[in-house]
Short mmCIF file of C-alpha atoms in Angstrom, two decimals:
data_model
loop_
_atom_site.label_atom_id
_atom_site.label_comp_id
_atom_site.label_asym_id
_atom_site.label_seq_id
_atom_site.Cartn_x
_atom_site.Cartn_y
_atom_site.Cartn_z
CA MET A 628 24.96 16.15 37.75
CA SER A 629 27.49 16.41 40.24
CA ASP A 630 30.81 15.47 38.68
CA PRO A 631 32.24 16.82 35.44
CA LEU A 632 32.02 13.67 32.89
CA THR A 633 35.89 13.39 33.22
CA GLU A 634 36.07 13.12 36.85
CA THR A 635 33.49 10.05 36.85
CA ALA A 636 34.63 7.14 37.91
CA ALA A 637 33.02 5.21 34.72
CA TRP A 638 35.25 8.05 32.44
CA GLN A 639 38.17 7.17 34.71
CA ALA A 640 37.89 3.23 34.16
CA LEU A 641 37.58 4.18 30.88
CA GLN A 642 40.37 6.38 30.69
CA ALA A 643 42.80 3.91 32.18
CA HIS A 644 41.15 0.66 29.91
CA PHE A 645 42.15 3.00 27.12
CA GLU A 646 45.72 3.62 27.94
CA SER A 647 46.23 -0.38 28.36
CA PHE A 648 44.46 -1.10 25.05
CA LYS A 649 45.04 1.35 22.38
CA ASP A 650 47.66 -0.49 20.74
CA ALA A 651 45.89 -3.37 20.08
CA HIS A 652 45.30 -4.67 16.59
CA LEU A 653 41.91 -5.54 14.94
CA ARG A 654 43.99 -8.74 13.30
CA ASP A 655 44.67 -9.81 16.92
CA LEU A 656 41.43 -9.04 18.15
CA PHE A 657 40.16 -11.66 15.73
CA ALA A 658 42.69 -14.20 15.98
CA ALA A 659 41.72 -14.55 19.46
CA ASP A 660 38.32 -14.68 18.83
CA PRO A 661 37.15 -16.85 16.02
CA GLN A 662 33.35 -15.92 16.34
CA ARG A 663 34.10 -11.96 17.25
CA GLY A 664 32.51 -11.21 14.03
CA GLU A 665 29.27 -12.81 14.55
CA ARG A 666 29.29 -12.71 18.10
CA LEU A 667 30.08 -8.48 17.64
CA SER A 668 26.70 -7.32 16.35
CA ALA A 669 23.29 -6.46 16.96
CA GLU A 670 19.69 -6.20 14.96
CA GLY A 671 16.83 -3.68 15.50
CA ALA A 672 13.75 -2.41 13.32
CA GLY A 673 14.95 -4.44 10.44
CA LEU A 674 18.75 -2.92 10.75
CA TYR A 675 21.53 -5.59 11.46
CA LEU A 676 24.81 -3.96 12.89
CA ASP A 677 27.67 -5.33 12.23
CA TYR A 678 30.48 -3.43 15.10
CA SER A 679 33.03 -5.93 15.24
CA LYS A 680 35.69 -4.30 13.16
CA HIS A 681 35.90 -1.83 16.40
CA ARG A 682 38.94 -1.25 18.33
CA VAL A 683 36.76 -2.93 21.35
CA THR A 684 37.03 -5.92 23.49
CA ASP A 685 33.72 -7.08 25.65
CA GLU A 686 35.78 -5.53 28.72
CA THR A 687 35.75 -2.12 26.67
CA LEU A 688 31.97 -2.32 25.83
CA GLY A 689 30.97 -3.16 29.26
CA LEU A 690 33.18 0.17 30.61
CA LEU A 691 31.27 2.06 27.76
CA MET A 692 27.91 0.54 29.19
CA ASN A 693 28.52 1.39 32.71
CA LEU A 694 28.93 4.78 31.43
CA ALA A 695 25.90 4.98 30.12
CA HIS A 696 24.19 3.74 33.34
CA ALA A 697 26.38 6.58 35.34
CA ARG A 698 25.39 9.46 32.99
CA GLY A 699 21.47 7.98 33.50
CA LEU A 700 20.76 7.35 29.86
CA GLU A 701 17.79 5.47 30.14
CA ALA A 702 16.49 8.11 32.71
CA ARG A 703 16.68 11.06 30.38
CA ARG A 704 15.65 8.46 27.28
CA ASP A 705 12.40 7.86 29.39
CA ALA A 706 12.31 11.42 30.08
CA MET A 707 12.25 12.49 26.53
CA LEU A 708 9.55 10.01 25.29
CA ARG A 709 6.93 11.14 27.72
CA GLY A 710 7.27 14.68 27.08
CA GLU A 711 9.16 16.33 29.52
CA LYS A 712 10.86 19.37 28.87
CA ILE A 713 14.56 18.43 28.65
CA ASN A 714 15.36 21.12 26.37
CA LEU A 715 15.96 23.24 29.22
CA THR A 716 17.04 26.45 26.98
CA GLU A 717 14.26 26.99 25.33
CA GLY A 718 11.78 25.28 27.80
CA ARG A 719 10.56 23.06 25.54
CA ALA A 720 9.50 19.08 25.36
CA VAL A 721 11.89 17.26 22.53
CA LEU A 722 8.89 15.18 20.52
CA HIS A 723 10.01 14.36 17.42
CA THR A 724 8.72 10.89 18.43
CA ALA A 725 5.26 12.23 18.54
CA LEU A 726 4.94 12.97 15.30
CA ARG A 727 5.18 8.58 14.30
CA ALA A 728 3.03 7.79 17.09
CA PRO A 729 0.27 5.34 17.00
CA ALA A 730 -2.96 7.35 16.86
CA ALA A 731 -3.89 5.64 20.09
CA ALA A 732 -0.57 6.67 21.93
CA VAL A 733 -0.65 9.22 25.10
CA VAL A 734 1.89 12.07 24.47
CA LYS A 735 1.27 15.09 26.79
CA VAL A 736 2.96 18.22 26.65
CA ASP A 737 1.74 20.52 29.50
CA GLY A 738 -0.93 18.14 30.20
CA ARG A 739 -2.35 17.85 26.65
CA ASN A 740 -2.48 14.69 24.54
CA VAL A 741 -0.37 15.72 21.15
CA VAL A 742 -1.16 12.71 19.23
CA PRO A 743 -4.85 13.51 17.98
CA ASP A 744 -3.16 16.92 16.75
CA VAL A 745 -0.31 15.20 14.86
CA GLN A 746 -3.10 12.57 13.87
CA GLU A 747 -5.27 15.57 12.45
CA VAL A 748 -2.66 16.98 10.66
CA LEU A 749 -1.34 14.16 8.41
CA GLY A 750 -5.11 13.78 7.77
CA ARG A 751 -5.00 16.89 6.17
CA MET A 752 -1.68 16.29 3.93
CA GLY A 753 -2.75 13.12 3.19
CA ALA A 754 -6.15 14.42 1.67
CA PHE A 755 -4.66 17.15 -0.26
CA ALA A 756 -1.84 14.89 -1.39
CA HIS A 757 -4.54 12.75 -2.94
CA GLU A 758 -5.78 15.66 -4.33
CA VAL A 759 -2.73 17.05 -6.01
CA ARG A 760 -1.70 13.69 -7.13
CA ARG A 761 -4.43 12.44 -9.11
CA GLY A 762 -5.28 15.75 -10.54
CA ALA A 763 -8.09 17.07 -9.08
CA TRP A 764 -5.92 20.14 -7.36
CA LEU A 765 -6.28 22.67 -10.45
CA GLY A 766 -4.34 25.52 -10.91
CA PHE A 767 -5.61 29.19 -11.41
CA THR A 768 -5.63 28.12 -15.28
CA GLY A 769 -7.88 25.16 -14.70
CA ARG A 770 -4.79 23.01 -15.20
CA PRO A 771 -3.81 20.12 -12.96
CA ILE A 772 -0.82 20.33 -10.83
CA ARG A 773 2.58 18.72 -12.47
CA ASN A 774 5.36 20.45 -10.83
CA ILE A 775 5.92 20.99 -6.81
CA VAL A 776 8.70 22.96 -5.46
CA ASN A 777 9.55 22.89 -1.89
CA ILE A 778 10.85 26.37 -0.96
CA GLY A 779 12.93 25.73 2.80
CA ILE A 780 16.53 25.63 4.03
CA GLY A 781 17.61 23.69 6.82
CA GLY A 782 15.79 21.32 8.35
CA SER A 783 12.66 22.64 6.02
CA ASP A 784 14.59 21.32 3.43
CA LEU A 785 17.57 18.93 4.49
CA GLY A 786 15.28 16.02 5.61
CA PRO A 787 12.50 16.23 3.00
CA VAL A 788 15.04 16.48 -0.16
CA MET A 789 17.37 13.45 1.36
CA ALA A 790 13.78 11.47 1.52
CA TYR A 791 12.66 12.41 -1.55
CA GLU A 792 16.11 11.14 -3.34
CA ALA A 793 16.00 8.34 -1.10
CA LEU A 794 12.51 6.70 -2.19
CA LYS A 795 12.47 8.44 -5.66
CA HIS A 796 12.00 4.39 -6.60
CA TYR A 797 8.58 4.97 -4.98
CA ALA A 798 7.14 8.31 -6.17
CA GLN A 799 4.96 9.27 -8.59
CA ARG A 800 7.09 10.35 -11.87
CA ASP A 801 4.91 12.50 -13.70
CA LEU A 802 5.07 14.42 -11.08
CA THR A 803 8.69 16.91 -10.98
CA VAL A 804 9.72 17.69 -7.76
CA ARG A 805 12.52 20.04 -6.74
CA PHE A 806 13.80 21.87 -3.82
CA VAL A 807 15.05 25.16 -3.44
CA SER A 808 16.79 26.17 -0.47
CA ASN A 809 19.32 28.75 -1.27
CA VAL A 810 19.28 32.19 -1.30
CA ASP A 811 21.57 32.54 -3.87
CA GLY A 812 19.17 33.49 -6.85
CA THR A 813 20.36 30.79 -9.48
CA ASP A 814 19.10 27.81 -6.69
CA LEU A 815 15.26 29.17 -7.83
CA VAL A 816 15.97 30.44 -11.46
CA GLU A 817 17.61 26.90 -12.59
CA LYS A 818 14.58 25.03 -10.37
CA THR A 819 11.77 27.15 -12.65
CA ARG A 820 13.54 27.86 -15.99
CA ASP A 821 11.69 24.78 -17.64
CA LEU A 822 8.24 24.87 -15.91
CA ASN A 823 5.20 26.10 -16.35
CA PRO A 824 3.88 28.54 -14.17
CA GLU A 825 0.32 27.00 -14.76
CA GLU A 826 0.77 23.69 -13.72
CA THR A 827 3.31 24.47 -10.65
CA LEU A 828 2.70 24.54 -6.81
CA PHE A 829 4.65 25.71 -4.48
CA ILE A 830 5.27 24.77 -0.56
CA VAL A 831 6.90 27.46 1.52
CA SER A 832 7.87 25.93 4.57
CA SER A 833 8.87 28.46 7.11
CA LYS A 834 7.53 27.74 11.04
CA THR A 835 7.20 31.19 11.50
CA PHE A 836 7.17 32.57 7.98
CA THR A 837 10.11 35.25 8.79
CA THR A 838 12.94 33.35 7.45
CA GLN A 839 14.92 35.25 5.43
CA GLU A 840 16.25 33.13 2.70
CA THR A 841 12.91 31.38 2.51
CA MET A 842 10.85 34.27 2.55
CA ALA A 843 13.62 36.22 -0.10
CA ASN A 844 12.95 32.79 -2.65
CA ALA A 845 8.92 32.53 -1.59
CA GLY A 846 8.86 36.23 -2.59
CA SER A 847 10.70 35.57 -6.05
CA ALA A 848 8.68 32.50 -7.14
CA ARG A 849 5.16 34.50 -5.99
CA ALA A 850 6.91 37.70 -8.70
CA TRP A 851 7.30 34.44 -11.19
CA LEU A 852 4.11 32.70 -10.96
CA LEU A 853 2.35 36.42 -11.33
CA SER A 854 4.24 37.79 -14.45
CA ALA A 855 3.06 35.01 -15.97
CA LEU A 856 -0.70 34.67 -15.02
CA GLY A 857 -0.72 38.17 -14.08
CA ASP A 858 -3.77 38.15 -11.17
CA GLU A 859 -3.20 38.08 -7.31
CA ALA A 860 -5.68 35.78 -6.83
CA ALA A 861 -3.54 33.02 -9.09
CA VAL A 862 -1.15 33.06 -5.49
CA ALA A 863 -4.10 31.08 -3.47
CA ARG A 864 -4.07 28.02 -6.18
CA HIS A 865 -0.04 27.69 -6.48
CA PHE A 866 0.84 28.27 -2.66
CA VAL A 867 0.57 26.67 0.19
CA ALA A 868 2.81 26.88 3.48
CA VAL A 869 3.92 24.84 5.97
CA SER A 870 3.90 27.56 9.02
CA THR A 871 2.17 28.27 12.38
CA ASN A 872 2.17 31.66 11.78
CA ALA A 873 -1.50 32.29 9.96
CA GLU A 874 -1.52 36.33 9.79
CA ALA A 875 1.61 36.33 7.52
CA VAL A 876 0.74 33.44 5.29
CA GLN A 877 -2.83 35.13 4.61
CA LYS A 878 -0.88 38.51 3.63
CA PHE A 879 1.38 36.33 1.15
CA GLY A 880 -2.21 35.46 -0.58
CA ILE A 881 -2.52 31.98 0.68
CA ASP A 882 -5.44 30.21 1.97
CA THR A 883 -5.14 29.62 5.83
CA ALA A 884 -7.19 26.40 5.07
CA ASN A 885 -4.26 25.25 2.87
CA MET A 886 -1.77 26.22 5.78
CA PHE A 887 -0.28 22.93 7.72
CA GLY A 888 1.08 23.55 10.91
CA PHE A 889 3.49 22.12 13.30
CA TRP A 890 4.93 22.43 16.79
CA ASP A 891 7.55 24.19 18.54
CA TRP A 892 8.61 20.65 20.08
CA VAL A 893 9.88 19.38 17.32
CA GLY A 894 13.21 20.82 16.03
CA GLY A 895 13.74 21.63 12.57
CA ARG A 896 16.41 19.19 12.02
CA TYR A 897 13.80 16.26 13.65
CA SER A 898 10.83 17.80 11.69
CA MET A 899 10.95 15.51 8.38
CA ASP A 900 8.20 13.09 9.17
CA SER A 901 5.86 16.26 10.22
CA ALA A 902 3.93 18.92 7.98
CA ILE A 903 7.53 19.93 6.86
CA GLY A 904 7.34 16.60 4.66
CA LEU A 905 4.56 17.23 2.61
CA SER A 906 6.53 17.63 -0.77
CA LEU A 907 7.86 14.08 0.15
CA MET A 908 4.01 12.91 0.81
CA LEU A 909 3.24 14.46 -2.45
CA ALA A 910 5.61 12.58 -4.22
CA VAL A 911 5.44 9.01 -2.54
CA GLY A 912 1.82 9.51 -1.27
CA PRO A 913 -0.02 8.92 2.15
CA GLU A 914 0.16 5.56 1.98
CA GLN A 915 4.40 5.28 1.59
CA PHE A 916 4.70 8.23 3.79
CA GLY A 917 2.87 6.02 6.59
CA GLU A 918 5.55 3.16 6.07
CA LEU A 919 7.93 5.71 6.76
CA LEU A 920 6.46 6.60 9.91
CA ALA A 921 6.11 3.11 10.54
CA GLY A 922 10.20 2.51 10.18
CA PHE A 923 10.64 5.76 12.87
CA ARG A 924 8.13 3.73 15.09
CA ASP A 925 10.21 0.35 15.09
CA MET A 926 13.30 2.09 16.09
CA ASP A 927 11.94 4.57 18.19
CA GLU A 928 10.24 1.06 19.92
CA HIS A 929 13.69 -0.50 19.73
CA PHE A 930 15.22 2.46 21.22
CA ALA A 931 13.45 2.87 24.42
CA SER A 932 12.63 -1.22 24.97
CA ALA A 933 15.71 -2.90 24.01
CA PRO A 934 18.38 -3.79 26.88
CA LEU A 935 21.74 -1.33 26.47
CA PRO A 936 24.32 -4.08 25.07
CA GLN A 937 21.69 -4.80 22.18
CA ASN A 938 20.28 -1.49 21.93
CA LEU A 939 21.60 0.20 17.96
CA PRO A 940 21.58 3.71 18.71
CA VAL A 941 23.49 3.13 22.25
CA LEU A 942 26.00 1.02 20.77
CA MET A 943 26.45 3.38 17.82
CA GLY A 944 26.55 6.21 20.40
CA LEU A 945 28.76 4.86 22.47
CA LEU A 946 30.99 3.84 19.94
CA GLY A 947 31.58 7.52 18.94
CA VAL A 948 32.51 8.70 22.36
CA TRP A 949 35.04 6.18 22.58
CA TYR A 950 36.54 7.43 19.26
CA ASN A 951 36.07 10.53 20.23
CA ASN A 952 37.42 11.58 23.52
CA PHE A 953 40.02 8.90 24.06
CA PHE A 954 41.25 8.10 20.73
CA GLY A 955 40.85 11.54 19.47
CA ALA A 956 39.08 11.27 16.04
CA GLN A 957 37.63 14.42 15.00
CA THR A 958 35.31 12.77 12.32
CA LEU A 959 33.21 10.38 11.37
CA ALA A 960 32.60 9.13 7.48
CA VAL A 961 29.04 7.77 6.38
CA LEU A 962 29.36 6.18 3.50
CA PRO A 963 25.72 4.39 1.80
CA TYR A 964 26.40 2.06 -0.47
CA ASP A 965 22.74 2.91 -2.28
CA GLN A 966 22.84 5.74 -5.13
CA TYR A 967 19.11 6.61 -3.75
CA LEU A 968 20.81 7.95 -0.63
CA ALA A 969 23.36 10.14 -1.85
CA TYR A 970 21.75 12.91 0.21
CA PHE A 971 22.14 10.82 3.36
CA PRO A 972 25.50 11.97 4.84
CA ALA A 973 24.42 16.03 3.94
CA TYR A 974 21.25 15.13 5.94
CA LEU A 975 23.50 13.75 8.87
CA GLN A 976 25.57 16.76 8.95
CA GLN A 977 22.54 18.63 10.39
CA LEU A 978 21.06 16.54 12.27
CA ASP A 979 24.24 15.36 14.11
CA MET A 980 26.56 18.80 14.11
CA GLU A 981 23.67 21.32 14.91
CA SER A 982 22.14 19.21 17.96
CA ASN A 983 25.76 18.21 19.03
CA GLY A 984 28.62 21.35 18.44
CA LYS A 985 28.11 22.71 21.44
CA HIS A 986 30.74 23.92 23.85
CA VAL A 987 28.77 24.23 26.86
CA THR A 988 27.02 21.51 29.52
CA LEU A 989 23.25 21.42 30.39
CA ASP A 990 24.36 24.29 33.61
CA GLY A 991 26.02 26.35 30.80
CA HIS A 992 29.58 25.34 32.12
CA GLU A 993 32.31 25.06 29.62
CA VAL A 994 33.03 21.74 28.67
CA GLY A 995 36.45 20.19 29.04
CA TYR A 996 36.55 17.47 26.42
CA GLN A 997 35.62 17.28 23.12
CA THR A 998 31.52 16.64 21.79
CA GLY A 999 30.13 16.43 18.32
CA PRO A 1000 32.61 15.02 15.79
CA VAL A 1001 32.64 16.58 12.51
CA VAL A 1002 30.42 13.79 9.91
CA TRP A 1003 30.53 13.49 6.12
CA GLY A 1004 31.15 11.51 3.42
CA GLN A 1005 29.32 9.94 -0.24
CA PRO A 1006 27.94 7.05 -1.87
CA GLY A 1007 30.27 4.51 -2.50
CA THR A 1008 32.05 3.57 -5.00
CA ASN A 1009 32.33 6.62 -5.65
CA GLY A 1010 34.10 7.80 -2.64
CA GLN A 1011 36.35 4.77 -3.17
CA HIS A 1012 37.98 6.87 -5.85
CA ALA A 1013 38.00 10.13 -4.11
CA PHE A 1014 39.07 10.12 -0.36
CA TYR A 1015 39.24 6.86 0.32
CA GLN A 1016 42.79 6.89 -0.04
CA LEU A 1017 43.27 9.28 2.79
CA ILE A 1018 41.11 6.67 5.26
CA HIS A 1019 43.31 3.39 4.46
CA GLN A 1020 46.88 4.89 4.67
CA GLY A 1021 46.56 9.04 5.82
CA THR A 1022 47.36 10.11 9.61
CA LYS A 1023 44.43 10.45 10.87
CA LEU A 1024 41.95 8.19 12.42
CA ILE A 1025 38.61 8.40 10.65
CA PRO A 1026 35.60 6.02 12.09
CA CYS A 1027 33.41 4.72 9.35
CA ASP A 1028 29.44 3.96 9.03
CA PHE A 1029 29.10 1.69 6.03
CA ILE A 1030 25.22 0.91 5.09
CA GLY A 1031 24.65 -1.58 2.38
CA PHE A 1032 21.19 -3.37 1.11
CA CYS A 1033 20.84 -7.57 0.56
CA GLN A 1034 18.54 -6.61 -2.39
CA THR A 1035 18.69 -3.84 -4.88
CA LEU A 1036 15.40 -1.85 -6.16
CA ASN A 1037 17.03 -1.66 -9.63
CA PRO A 1038 18.68 -5.30 -10.81
CA LEU A 1039 21.39 -5.12 -13.40
CA PRO A 1040 22.94 -7.98 -14.86
CA ALA A 1041 27.05 -7.45 -14.85
CA PRO A 1042 27.98 -8.29 -18.62
CA GLU A 1043 31.36 -8.96 -17.58
CA GLN A 1044 30.72 -11.07 -14.48
CA PRO A 1045 28.24 -13.64 -16.01
CA GLY A 1046 25.37 -14.60 -12.97
CA LEU A 1047 26.10 -11.34 -10.72
CA GLY A 1048 25.03 -7.89 -11.31
CA HIS A 1049 25.68 -4.52 -10.68
CA HIS A 1050 24.76 -4.58 -6.84
CA ASP A 1051 27.08 -7.95 -6.32
CA LEU A 1052 29.79 -6.03 -7.44
CA LEU A 1053 28.62 -2.62 -4.94
CA MET A 1054 28.05 -4.65 -2.06
CA ALA A 1055 31.80 -6.77 -2.89
CA ASN A 1056 33.54 -3.05 -2.47
CA VAL A 1057 31.26 -2.75 1.09
CA PHE A 1058 32.75 -6.40 2.75
CA ALA A 1059 36.02 -5.38 1.12
CA GLN A 1060 36.64 -1.84 2.11
CA THR A 1061 35.54 -3.16 5.48
CA GLU A 1062 38.12 -6.03 5.58
CA ALA A 1063 40.86 -3.95 4.16
CA LEU A 1064 40.23 -1.43 6.68
CA ALA A 1065 39.92 -3.44 9.25
CA PHE A 1066 43.15 -5.85 8.95
CA GLY A 1067 45.45 -3.35 6.07
CA LYS A 1068 48.53 -5.28 4.52
CA THR A 1069 51.87 -5.74 6.38
CA LEU A 1070 55.51 -5.47 5.38
CA PRO A 1071 56.09 -9.22 4.99
CA GLN A 1072 53.15 -9.52 2.76
CA VAL A 1073 53.75 -7.13 0.91
CA LEU A 1074 57.52 -8.06 -0.02
CA SER A 1075 55.80 -11.89 -0.43
CA GLU A 1076 54.30 -10.62 -3.27
CA GLY A 1077 57.45 -10.51 -4.88
CA VAL A 1078 56.84 -6.33 -4.36
CA ASP A 1079 60.29 -4.17 -4.46
CA PRO A 1080 61.85 -3.68 -1.22
CA GLY A 1081 62.26 0.03 -2.37
CA LEU A 1082 58.50 0.40 -3.16
CA ALA A 1083 57.30 -1.98 -0.75
CA PRO A 1084 56.70 0.74 2.10
CA HIS A 1085 53.97 2.58 -0.18
CA ARG A 1086 52.22 -0.60 -0.52
CA VAL A 1087 51.68 -1.13 3.51
CA PHE A 1088 48.16 -0.91 4.78
CA GLU A 1089 48.27 -0.56 8.82
CA GLY A 1090 44.69 -1.39 8.83
CA ASN A 1091 43.04 -0.96 12.62
CA ARG A 1092 40.37 1.57 11.27
CA PRO A 1093 37.79 0.93 12.85
CA THR A 1094 34.11 0.24 11.13
CA SER A 1095 30.08 0.03 11.83
CA THR A 1096 28.06 -1.99 8.75
CA LEU A 1097 24.81 -1.52 8.61
CA LEU A 1098 22.25 -4.22 6.49
CA ALA A 1099 18.72 -3.64 5.88
CA GLU A 1100 17.05 -6.31 3.39
CA ARG A 1101 16.06 -3.70 0.98
CA LEU A 1102 15.47 0.40 1.02
CA THR A 1103 12.11 0.90 1.50
CA PRO A 1104 10.25 3.76 2.69
CA ARG A 1105 9.75 1.46 6.36
CA THR A 1106 13.44 0.55 6.35
CA LEU A 1107 14.73 4.41 5.58
CA GLY A 1108 12.24 5.53 8.47
CA ALA A 1109 14.49 3.07 11.08
CA LEU A 1110 17.25 4.07 9.62
CA ILE A 1111 16.80 7.82 10.35
CA ALA A 1112 15.35 7.31 13.78
CA LEU A 1113 18.69 5.63 14.63
CA TYR A 1114 21.06 8.12 13.62
CA GLU A 1115 18.52 10.13 15.61
CA HIS A 1116 18.66 8.45 18.59
CA LYS A 1117 22.49 7.97 18.32
CA VAL A 1118 22.94 11.67 18.81
CA PHE A 1119 20.75 12.00 21.71
CA VAL A 1120 22.74 8.76 23.23
CA GLN A 1121 26.06 11.10 22.91
CA GLY A 1122 24.29 14.28 24.47
CA VAL A 1123 23.75 12.73 26.99
CA ILE A 1124 26.85 11.52 27.76
CA TRP A 1125 28.36 14.82 27.29
CA ASP A 1126 25.69 16.64 29.27
CA ILE A 1127 24.96 18.76 26.44
CA ASN A 1128 21.29 19.89 24.86
CA SER A 1129 21.45 18.44 21.70
CA PHE A 1130 17.93 20.48 21.02
CA ASP A 1131 18.86 24.19 20.59
CA GLN A 1132 21.02 25.46 18.11
CA TRP A 1133 21.91 29.03 19.47
CA GLY A 1134 24.93 28.94 17.01
CA VAL A 1135 23.30 29.36 13.61
CA GLU A 1136 21.54 33.02 14.93
CA LEU A 1137 24.60 35.24 15.79
CA GLY A 1138 25.29 35.34 11.46
CA LYS A 1139 21.80 35.59 10.91
CA VAL A 1140 21.84 38.70 13.42
CA LEU A 1141 25.15 40.26 11.34
CA ALA A 1142 23.54 39.45 7.81
CA GLY A 1143 20.53 41.06 8.50
CA ARG A 1144 22.29 44.34 9.69
CA ILE A 1145 24.74 44.33 6.85
CA VAL A 1146 22.02 43.76 3.83
CA LYS A 1147 20.80 46.73 5.06
CA GLU A 1148 24.18 48.56 4.82
CA LEU A 1149 24.52 46.90 1.31
CA GLY A 1150 21.93 48.99 -0.02
CA LYS A 1151 23.06 52.41 1.33
CA ASP A 1152 24.64 55.01 -1.14
CA GLU A 1153 27.47 55.94 1.85
CA PRO A 1154 26.53 53.55 4.33
CA ASP A 1155 28.35 54.26 8.20
CA LEU A 1156 29.96 50.98 8.42
CA THR A 1157 30.71 50.07 12.13
CA HIS A 1158 32.65 46.55 11.57
CA ASP A 1159 35.75 45.43 12.20
CA SER A 1160 38.33 46.70 9.59
CA SER A 1161 38.31 43.49 7.58
CA THR A 1162 34.26 43.44 7.25
CA ASN A 1163 34.27 47.24 6.54
CA ALA A 1164 37.16 46.30 3.52
CA LEU A 1165 35.30 43.59 2.43
CA ILE A 1166 31.44 45.71 2.28
CA ARG A 1167 33.27 48.42 0.46
CA ARG A 1168 35.03 46.44 -2.26
CA TYR A 1169 31.84 44.30 -2.78
CA ARG A 1170 30.01 47.80 -3.49
CA ALA A 1171 32.50 48.74 -5.77
CA GLY A 1172 32.19 46.05 -8.03
CA ARG A 1173 28.46 45.51 -7.90
#
């Protein structure tokens, strides 16, 4: 693109509009448009988005759409879906959408249709999952597997653990499923302390089979198993691999027939619907995993075909740009009102912040504007009793995504509310919070309630705090797939606007390299330290205190 983003006509038009509009209040916008709540909404892939409580008008939305057109969003989207190598810094295609493409689809990378390869791996995963789930896969001593431990980190952990917790309602409950990611030995010790090695299967997830944290944990898990079973041959019955490094997998003692591969055109944080999701498939079964993929596909098709003004990822992405780059909002709170989605904000942290935490454009020039936001959150209603105070009455503008469901998977009556249930109380809080954040409470309203004038300022809520509300019928595997894909594509939309590469992650590399160097120095009696004075001093203090 020839012009820096902030010098484009589309950006300048938005900036001029912002200057005249920035003080408008949602109270006035709703008063001027009685149908706003119904009108500013969109649907797709089983999700309903209410974006009426955003600080926008039809003019704002039109200007944002103009920006999307000017940045070539549709062409970039179509290039990604075709398998073009849009990950320029690594020379790779970006084809997580191929992981959930229909079996008859044709998606080519370097002239090869990759869909049959995906289907072949899914078929092998399904056959293996059926064996384990029905007790036919036996451990070394002839006992069926009852415990699954996934060992991975980053994209090899966050997606599977989030989806397992989200879909626990659908899981086979006589299988214990756990996830180990932290190289802190406590993680592995606590996750295995009450497990029977004879009934435990480890899934080691590492594309290269060299990831430092994963291989340290895998090695210790191997030692834990062999200390109980005493025979190297046991490894092949209690370990499988999600990897592409057959030599390293075989050297570890895993039968390469039990190695499930994936591809360099799938980034780690986009890989949970590949073989990286094997632990999830073992938990919920191949059929429900297929429903998850169908939900991903529903949103992929919506993103590919819906007009931009009705396109959920486009709307959410552009609204994020509006607050990030014009209002100066630095964070996004994601607030799922479903306990099963407890890990969803943490999953989105990696998806968004590793993708769009970039400071140079695609052609390597320093950006002159803010890129990805800080993403955080936790389930409601817990967050209401923790950090909502700052969102409501603090000095920072924090856009929020509220996520709720019309039906609960666990109906429970509320004895103190006849005719209502826990879920009604939960969802009442969703609607109340977004209403309060939008409209607040003015000083005259507070005084009219008889509050002492000296206390009244403390009871004032400014309102005008923007929120999106996402509603779905219920949390199913298909709904979860659509929800994840929605945020995947939202991140892509924002990356296109900012002209950055959302699909590399060089920022995680430097720390890894230095850690590899330092860990060797920790093992020396008299290390020759050549770091800065702070790092040298910390290493010496640690060595003295070991």
